[in-house]
GROMACS .gro file of C-alpha atoms in nm:
model
  366
    1UNK     CA    1   3.813   8.528  -7.192
    2UNK     CA    2   4.125   8.735  -7.322
    3UNK     CA    3   4.074   8.825  -7.716
    4UNK     CA    4   4.365   8.911  -7.942
    5UNK     CA    5   4.589   9.140  -8.110
    6UNK     CA    6   4.541   9.116  -8.479
    7UNK     CA    7   4.828   9.151  -8.704
    8UNK     CA    8   5.005   9.098  -9.019
    9UNK     CA    9   5.207   8.814  -8.845
   10UNK     CA   10   4.979   8.715  -8.549
   11UNK     CA   11   5.075   8.332  -8.476
   12UNK     CA   12   4.761   8.158  -8.694
   13UNK     CA   13   4.788   7.821  -8.405
   14UNK     CA   14   4.674   8.116  -8.156
   15UNK     CA   15   4.376   8.116  -8.302
   16UNK     CA   16   4.296   7.746  -8.284
   17UNK     CA   17   4.338   7.761  -7.989
   18UNK     CA   18   4.167   8.018  -7.817
   19UNK     CA   19   3.926   7.862  -7.981
   20UNK     CA   20   3.970   7.427  -7.803
   21UNK     CA   21   3.951   7.669  -7.523
   22UNK     CA   22   3.595   7.843  -7.517
   23UNK     CA   23   3.474   7.498  -7.645
   24UNK     CA   24   3.672   7.374  -7.308
   25UNK     CA   25   3.473   7.660  -7.095
   26UNK     CA   26   3.150   7.629  -7.300
   27UNK     CA   27   3.171   7.242  -7.194
   28UNK     CA   28   3.226   7.347  -6.797
   29UNK     CA   29   2.884   7.564  -6.835
   30UNK     CA   30   2.673   7.294  -6.966
   31UNK     CA   31   2.808   6.981  -6.804
   32UNK     CA   32   2.915   7.057  -6.470
   33UNK     CA   33   2.832   7.436  -6.348
   34UNK     CA   34   2.604   7.656  -6.543
   35UNK     CA   35   2.412   7.958  -6.424
   36UNK     CA   36   2.203   7.967  -6.119
   37UNK     CA   37   1.798   7.995  -6.131
   38UNK     CA   38   1.628   8.059  -5.825
   39UNK     CA   39   1.915   7.997  -5.615
   40UNK     CA   40   1.974   7.659  -5.809
   41UNK     CA   41   2.288   7.631  -6.043
   42UNK     CA   42   2.123   7.463  -6.370
   43UNK     CA   43   2.327   7.193  -6.545
   44UNK     CA   44   2.193   7.062  -6.922
   45UNK     CA   45   2.461   6.787  -6.941
   46UNK     CA   46   2.522   6.659  -6.580
   47UNK     CA   47   2.641   6.336  -6.720
   48UNK     CA   48   2.914   6.468  -6.887
   49UNK     CA   49   3.005   6.606  -6.506
   50UNK     CA   50   3.343   6.367  -6.507
   51UNK     CA   51   3.518   6.518  -6.810
   52UNK     CA   52   3.380   6.885  -6.773
   53UNK     CA   53   3.466   6.985  -6.493
   54UNK     CA   54   3.803   7.058  -6.562
   55UNK     CA   55   3.675   7.299  -6.823
   56UNK     CA   56   3.732   7.554  -6.581
   57UNK     CA   57   4.163   7.491  -6.696
   58UNK     CA   58   4.015   7.691  -7.058
   59UNK     CA   59   4.034   8.056  -6.860
   60UNK     CA   60   4.368   8.018  -6.747
   61UNK     CA   61   4.498   7.871  -7.072
   62UNK     CA   62   4.348   8.182  -7.198
   63UNK     CA   63   4.559   8.401  -6.985
   64UNK     CA   64   4.877   8.229  -7.096
   65UNK     CA   65   4.791   8.313  -7.445
   66UNK     CA   66   4.617   8.658  -7.355
   67UNK     CA   67   5.004   8.755  -7.202
   68UNK     CA   68   5.198   8.609  -7.513
   69UNK     CA   69   4.971   8.845  -7.691
   70UNK     CA   70   4.970   9.137  -7.492
   71UNK     CA   71   5.317   9.175  -7.516
   72UNK     CA   72   5.317   9.185  -7.852
   73UNK     CA   73   5.008   9.416  -7.853
   74UNK     CA   74   5.294   9.658  -7.643
   75UNK     CA   75   5.536   9.644  -7.857
   76UNK     CA   76   5.653   9.970  -7.963
   77UNK     CA   77   5.327  10.160  -7.879
   78UNK     CA   78   5.328  10.449  -7.586
   79UNK     CA   79   5.077  10.399  -7.297
   80UNK     CA   80   4.833  10.565  -7.470
   81UNK     CA   81   4.882  10.378  -7.756
   82UNK     CA   82   4.833  10.045  -7.613
   83UNK     CA   83   4.512  10.161  -7.361
   84UNK     CA   84   4.389  10.263  -7.707
   85UNK     CA   85   4.440   9.946  -7.881
   86UNK     CA   86   4.290   9.712  -7.569
   87UNK     CA   87   4.002   9.993  -7.503
   88UNK     CA   88   3.857   9.957  -7.897
   89UNK     CA   89   3.922   9.532  -7.897
   90UNK     CA   90   3.731   9.415  -7.592
   91UNK     CA   91   3.507   9.700  -7.560
   92UNK     CA   92   3.263   9.727  -7.785
   93UNK     CA   93   3.188   9.396  -7.874
   94UNK     CA   94   3.158   9.370  -7.447
   95UNK     CA   95   2.880   9.616  -7.489
   96UNK     CA   96   2.752   9.498  -7.776
   97UNK     CA   97   2.708   9.120  -7.631
   98UNK     CA   98   2.627   9.254  -7.285
   99UNK     CA   99   2.352   9.446  -7.419
  100UNK     CA  100   2.223   9.132  -7.619
  101UNK     CA  101   2.240   8.887  -7.312
  102UNK     CA  102   2.029   9.154  -7.165
  103UNK     CA  103   1.776   9.179  -7.384
  104UNK     CA  104   1.727   8.779  -7.403
  105UNK     CA  105   1.677   8.764  -7.024
  106UNK     CA  106   1.400   9.020  -7.029
  107UNK     CA  107   1.254   8.834  -7.322
  108UNK     CA  108   1.279   8.480  -7.287
  109UNK     CA  109   1.453   8.464  -6.934
  110UNK     CA  110   1.156   8.466  -6.716
  111UNK     CA  111   1.060   8.293  -6.430
  112UNK     CA  112   1.420   8.138  -6.440
  113UNK     CA  113   1.635   8.428  -6.528
  114UNK     CA  114   1.532   8.849  -6.533
  115UNK     CA  115   1.785   9.135  -6.567
  116UNK     CA  116   1.753   9.538  -6.503
  117UNK     CA  117   1.796   9.848  -6.654
  118UNK     CA  118   2.044   9.906  -6.295
  119UNK     CA  119   2.219   9.573  -6.380
  120UNK     CA  120   2.303   9.687  -6.748
  121UNK     CA  121   2.395  10.023  -6.623
  122UNK     CA  122   2.670   9.848  -6.364
  123UNK     CA  123   2.783   9.593  -6.639
  124UNK     CA  124   2.866   9.861  -6.849
  125UNK     CA  125   3.159   9.926  -6.640
  126UNK     CA  126   3.226   9.516  -6.641
  127UNK     CA  127   3.317   9.519  -6.248
  128UNK     CA  128   2.957   9.510  -6.195
  129UNK     CA  129   3.031   9.374  -5.870
  130UNK     CA  130   3.210   9.708  -5.794
  131UNK     CA  131   2.837   9.871  -5.773
  132UNK     CA  132   2.653   9.617  -5.545
  133UNK     CA  133   2.432   9.427  -5.896
  134UNK     CA  134   2.513   9.110  -6.015
  135UNK     CA  135   2.732   9.002  -6.376
  136UNK     CA  136   2.471   8.986  -6.672
  137UNK     CA  137   2.673   8.629  -6.711
  138UNK     CA  138   2.873   8.566  -6.424
  139UNK     CA  139   3.139   8.488  -6.724
  140UNK     CA  140   3.227   8.818  -6.715
  141UNK     CA  141   3.465   8.769  -6.430
  142UNK     CA  142   3.781   8.717  -6.610
  143UNK     CA  143   3.714   9.000  -6.817
  144UNK     CA  144   3.776   9.166  -6.503
  145UNK     CA  145   4.124   8.980  -6.454
  146UNK     CA  146   4.203   9.031  -6.797
  147UNK     CA  147   4.141   9.456  -6.766
  148UNK     CA  148   4.338   9.459  -6.453
  149UNK     CA  149   4.658   9.324  -6.618
  150UNK     CA  150   4.584   9.587  -6.902
  151UNK     CA  151   4.609   9.847  -6.651
  152UNK     CA  152   4.971   9.695  -6.467
  153UNK     CA  153   5.114   9.659  -6.853
  154UNK     CA  154   5.024  10.054  -6.924
  155UNK     CA  155   5.120  10.140  -6.615
  156UNK     CA  156   5.478   9.961  -6.626
  157UNK     CA  157   5.478  10.099  -7.039
  158UNK     CA  158   5.414  10.449  -6.879
  159UNK     CA  159   5.750  10.416  -6.640
  160UNK     CA  160   5.969  10.250  -6.899
  161UNK     CA  161   5.986   9.921  -6.753
  162UNK     CA  162   5.778   9.732  -6.994
  163UNK     CA  163   5.915   9.535  -7.151
  164UNK     CA  164   6.288   9.606  -7.025
  165UNK     CA  165   6.238   9.524  -6.677
  166UNK     CA  166   6.000   9.180  -6.745
  167UNK     CA  167   6.214   8.976  -6.558
  168UNK     CA  168   6.249   9.199  -6.250
  169UNK     CA  169   5.843   9.251  -6.261
  170UNK     CA  170   5.743   8.899  -6.307
  171UNK     CA  171   5.976   8.807  -5.990
  172UNK     CA  172   5.828   9.018  -5.773
  173UNK     CA  173   5.460   9.009  -5.922
  174UNK     CA  174   5.551   8.610  -5.827
  175UNK     CA  175   5.718   8.705  -5.548
  176UNK     CA  176   5.363   8.905  -5.367
  177UNK     CA  177   5.198   8.641  -5.525
  178UNK     CA  178   5.341   8.331  -5.309
  179UNK     CA  179   5.377   8.618  -4.978
  180UNK     CA  180   5.011   8.663  -4.991
  181UNK     CA  181   4.863   8.272  -5.024
  182UNK     CA  182   5.078   8.127  -4.804
  183UNK     CA  183   5.045   8.369  -4.573
  184UNK     CA  184   4.762   8.646  -4.505
  185UNK     CA  185   4.543   8.571  -4.808
  186UNK     CA  186   4.369   8.919  -4.842
  187UNK     CA  187   4.087   8.960  -5.108
  188UNK     CA  188   4.226   9.326  -5.175
  189UNK     CA  189   4.558   9.199  -5.274
  190UNK     CA  190   4.438   8.875  -5.481
  191UNK     CA  191   4.224   9.111  -5.685
  192UNK     CA  192   4.497   9.382  -5.713
  193UNK     CA  193   4.777   9.212  -5.821
  194UNK     CA  194   4.582   8.860  -5.967
  195UNK     CA  195   4.787   8.635  -5.760
  196UNK     CA  196   4.530   8.380  -5.847
  197UNK     CA  197   4.674   8.388  -6.189
  198UNK     CA  198   4.954   8.534  -6.197
  199UNK     CA  199   5.159   8.248  -6.338
  200UNK     CA  200   4.976   8.173  -6.626
  201UNK     CA  201   4.999   8.572  -6.778
  202UNK     CA  202   5.406   8.567  -6.678
  203UNK     CA  203   5.451   8.201  -6.859
  204UNK     CA  204   5.253   8.426  -7.197
  205UNK     CA  205   5.504   8.714  -7.148
  206UNK     CA  206   5.814   8.457  -7.093
  207UNK     CA  207   5.644   8.300  -7.437
  208UNK     CA  208   5.689   8.619  -7.639
  209UNK     CA  209   6.040   8.653  -7.482
  210UNK     CA  210   6.150   8.291  -7.616
  211UNK     CA  211   5.904   8.408  -7.976
  212UNK     CA  212   6.147   8.742  -8.003
  213UNK     CA  213   6.448   8.504  -8.035
  214UNK     CA  214   6.574   8.507  -7.667
  215UNK     CA  215   6.741   8.203  -7.531
  216UNK     CA  216   6.987   8.130  -7.207
  217UNK     CA  217   6.982   8.016  -6.819
  218UNK     CA  218   6.771   8.351  -6.670
  219UNK     CA  219   6.463   8.283  -6.931
  220UNK     CA  220   6.447   7.904  -6.873
  221UNK     CA  221   6.459   7.924  -6.485
  222UNK     CA  222   6.210   8.224  -6.535
  223UNK     CA  223   5.976   8.005  -6.710
  224UNK     CA  224   6.009   7.705  -6.493
  225UNK     CA  225   5.905   7.901  -6.208
  226UNK     CA  226   5.609   8.088  -6.381
  227UNK     CA  227   5.455   7.747  -6.471
  228UNK     CA  228   5.548   7.592  -6.176
  229UNK     CA  229   5.315   7.893  -5.963
  230UNK     CA  230   5.085   7.828  -6.286
  231UNK     CA  231   5.048   7.476  -6.165
  232UNK     CA  232   5.039   7.587  -5.809
  233UNK     CA  233   4.791   7.827  -5.894
  234UNK     CA  234   4.527   7.530  -6.055
  235UNK     CA  235   4.578   7.332  -5.809
  236UNK     CA  236   4.459   7.625  -5.571
  237UNK     CA  237   4.133   7.697  -5.805
  238UNK     CA  238   4.055   7.324  -5.803
  239UNK     CA  239   4.106   7.326  -5.456
  240UNK     CA  240   3.816   7.657  -5.386
  241UNK     CA  241   3.592   7.528  -5.690
  242UNK     CA  242   3.517   7.186  -5.490
  243UNK     CA  243   3.292   7.354  -5.194
  244UNK     CA  244   3.163   7.613  -5.387
  245UNK     CA  245   3.067   7.336  -5.680
  246UNK     CA  246   3.042   7.046  -5.473
  247UNK     CA  247   3.238   6.873  -5.748
  248UNK     CA  248   3.553   6.726  -5.640
  249UNK     CA  249   3.887   6.721  -5.873
  250UNK     CA  250   4.137   6.482  -5.886
  251UNK     CA  251   4.522   6.756  -5.826
  252UNK     CA  252   4.767   6.535  -6.051
  253UNK     CA  253   4.490   6.616  -6.359
  254UNK     CA  254   4.453   6.939  -6.259
  255UNK     CA  255   4.832   6.982  -6.296
  256UNK     CA  256   4.885   6.728  -6.605
  257UNK     CA  257   4.620   6.954  -6.806
  258UNK     CA  258   4.792   7.261  -6.705
  259UNK     CA  259   5.128   7.143  -6.785
  260UNK     CA  260   4.966   7.014  -7.105
  261UNK     CA  261   4.824   7.338  -7.228
  262UNK     CA  262   5.130   7.541  -7.172
  263UNK     CA  263   5.336   7.272  -7.384
  264UNK     CA  264   5.004   7.319  -7.651
  265UNK     CA  265   5.074   7.687  -7.678
  266UNK     CA  266   5.495   7.755  -7.671
  267UNK     CA  267   5.427   7.484  -7.917
  268UNK     CA  268   5.171   7.662  -8.098
  269UNK     CA  269   5.397   7.990  -8.150
  270UNK     CA  270   5.642   7.746  -8.323
  271UNK     CA  271   5.418   7.681  -8.580
  272UNK     CA  272   5.437   7.963  -8.849
  273UNK     CA  273   5.172   7.854  -9.019
  274UNK     CA  274   4.855   7.675  -9.021
  275UNK     CA  275   4.787   7.437  -9.319
  276UNK     CA  276   4.385   7.556  -9.334
  277UNK     CA  277   4.229   7.887  -9.530
  278UNK     CA  278   4.364   8.178  -9.360
  279UNK     CA  279   4.058   8.311  -9.349
  280UNK     CA  280   3.912   8.017  -9.181
  281UNK     CA  281   4.181   8.027  -8.902
  282UNK     CA  282   4.091   8.415  -8.855
  283UNK     CA  283   3.720   8.314  -8.783
  284UNK     CA  284   3.776   8.045  -8.575
  285UNK     CA  285   4.003   8.269  -8.351
  286UNK     CA  286   3.793   8.561  -8.407
  287UNK     CA  287   3.436   8.443  -8.311
  288UNK     CA  288   3.606   8.288  -7.959
  289UNK     CA  289   3.581   8.626  -7.794
  290UNK     CA  290   3.216   8.649  -7.830
  291UNK     CA  291   3.142   8.354  -7.786
  292UNK     CA  292   3.280   8.385  -7.455
  293UNK     CA  293   3.054   8.621  -7.403
  294UNK     CA  294   2.702   8.500  -7.489
  295UNK     CA  295   2.779   8.121  -7.510
  296UNK     CA  296   2.647   8.090  -7.117
  297UNK     CA  297   2.398   8.296  -6.950
  298UNK     CA  298   2.230   8.331  -7.329
  299UNK     CA  299   2.232   7.947  -7.402
  300UNK     CA  300   2.115   7.877  -7.100
  301UNK     CA  301   1.783   8.081  -7.156
  302UNK     CA  302   1.716   7.986  -7.423
  303UNK     CA  303   1.760   7.576  -7.248
  304UNK     CA  304   1.556   7.688  -7.034
  305UNK     CA  305   1.265   7.820  -7.242
  306UNK     CA  306   1.268   7.546  -7.433
  307UNK     CA  307   1.285   7.300  -7.094
  308UNK     CA  308   1.340   6.993  -7.370
  309UNK     CA  309   1.325   6.669  -7.342
  310UNK     CA  310   1.598   6.544  -7.467
  311UNK     CA  311   1.898   6.774  -7.380
  312UNK     CA  312   2.157   6.694  -7.597
  313UNK     CA  313   2.027   6.758  -7.935
  314UNK     CA  314   1.899   7.106  -7.798
  315UNK     CA  315   2.210   7.195  -7.639
  316UNK     CA  316   2.416   7.124  -7.967
  317UNK     CA  317   2.200   7.364  -8.184
  318UNK     CA  318   2.270   7.641  -7.891
  319UNK     CA  319   2.597   7.596  -7.943
  320UNK     CA  320   2.575   7.586  -8.259
  321UNK     CA  321   2.338   7.843  -8.306
  322UNK     CA  322   2.579   8.110  -8.010
  323UNK     CA  323   2.879   7.983  -8.251
  324UNK     CA  324   2.637   8.152  -8.563
  325UNK     CA  325   2.578   8.417  -8.396
  326UNK     CA  326   2.931   8.518  -8.253
  327UNK     CA  327   3.091   8.477  -8.594
  328UNK     CA  328   2.827   8.709  -8.731
  329UNK     CA  329   2.923   8.956  -8.401
  330UNK     CA  330   3.289   8.943  -8.516
  331UNK     CA  331   3.229   9.017  -8.870
  332UNK     CA  332   2.999   9.239  -8.894
  333UNK     CA  333   2.974   9.509  -8.502
  334UNK     CA  334   3.331   9.334  -8.368
  335UNK     CA  335   3.567   9.452  -8.635
  336UNK     CA  336   3.386   9.785  -8.791
  337UNK     CA  337   3.325   9.925  -8.427
  338UNK     CA  338   3.672   9.798  -8.329
  339UNK     CA  339   3.840  10.007  -8.622
  340UNK     CA  340   3.616  10.302  -8.553
  341UNK     CA  341   3.633  10.374  -8.200
  342UNK     CA  342   4.030  10.269  -8.203
  343UNK     CA  343   4.073  10.565  -8.502
  344UNK     CA  344   3.862  10.785  -8.342
  345UNK     CA  345   4.028  10.758  -7.925
  346UNK     CA  346   4.373  10.767  -8.176
  347UNK     CA  347   4.243  11.109  -8.344
  348UNK     CA  348   4.181  11.255  -7.956
  349UNK     CA  349   4.504  11.135  -7.870
  350UNK     CA  350   4.682  11.354  -8.149
  351UNK     CA  351   4.476  11.614  -8.072
  352UNK     CA  352   4.635  11.604  -7.723
  353UNK     CA  353   4.977  11.545  -7.834
  354UNK     CA  354   5.026  11.202  -7.647
  355UNK     CA  355   5.230  11.016  -7.890
  356UNK     CA  356   5.063  10.679  -7.960
  357UNK     CA  357   5.417  10.477  -8.108
  358UNK     CA  358   5.765  10.481  -7.930
  359UNK     CA  359   5.977  10.696  -8.123
  360UNK     CA  360   6.278  10.418  -8.344
  361UNK     CA  361   6.583  10.494  -8.208
  362UNK     CA  362   6.926  10.452  -8.477
  363UNK     CA  363   6.962  10.068  -8.470
  364UNK     CA  364   6.594   9.967  -8.496
  365UNK     CA  365   6.458   9.945  -8.153
  366UNK     CA  366   6.159  10.020  -8.130
   0.00000   0.00000   0.00000
């Protein structure tokens, strides 16, 4: 689940949408597909399955928002500046929440769940499965997608191609996507080029272009192509999930949710101010990242520990507790840690002579 860049001109409505998206993922995990205990997936509220099973689309929704946010975050920054901004934004919080989840599993998980020091150590690299260890929380798979996206953006910034050649980048990216998905379906290509999610990121990147004032048939054509790719990838994801989860997904419903999500995100970027207290909106957006990291594995540790006769009130209590804990993490851990890590790495970059901002050209270009 992708974090948002903080900025003086942040899009307030996107903060609320991120919260809605993470609640969709929470619904999916508690109503359709949770972590496995002794090889059997846990489902706290199975009667919610007909609705909850579509909550998987919350993650692609995050990817659309991420495309928008990353385009903003990259503006005016060098590759080093962009990398530092992204690392300081996601990594300290990830390590804290992953460690918190590990402690919860070790102390409260048995006999349903267990964790080891080797697993914790592998998870420090986010892509734990690359080291032969499971994710501390299987929700972390999406962070690997995010980090790969950040890496590509950093490479393109360093090469002077982003955002100047954004259309070319997206066209080649989508071309690789369809070449792989419709022919070889090679796992290496899928992981390297994010061919299961490229359409969502591309839509977010192009919505940012519109947000910045770009118009014209080329942009609109690119948006149509990217949205079509996103719908195709949503349907493809549903097909892959069906045998894995034993669920059945209506193709029209998946496509409709995907299109509605894109439309709502686009409209959210046109809303300049949300009629809610700014601090509330900021907190709603801020707690979504730790809530995504904490809600499933940690939540199910508490759920299976209690083994309640009536699941609904206990799940509600767990989600509220996880939301409160996520706010604490955002307020007292994430924000100060982000500032400290960013300032530390920025200082090291300056000492090595690596500029963090692009020079301002005559005429105000960045």
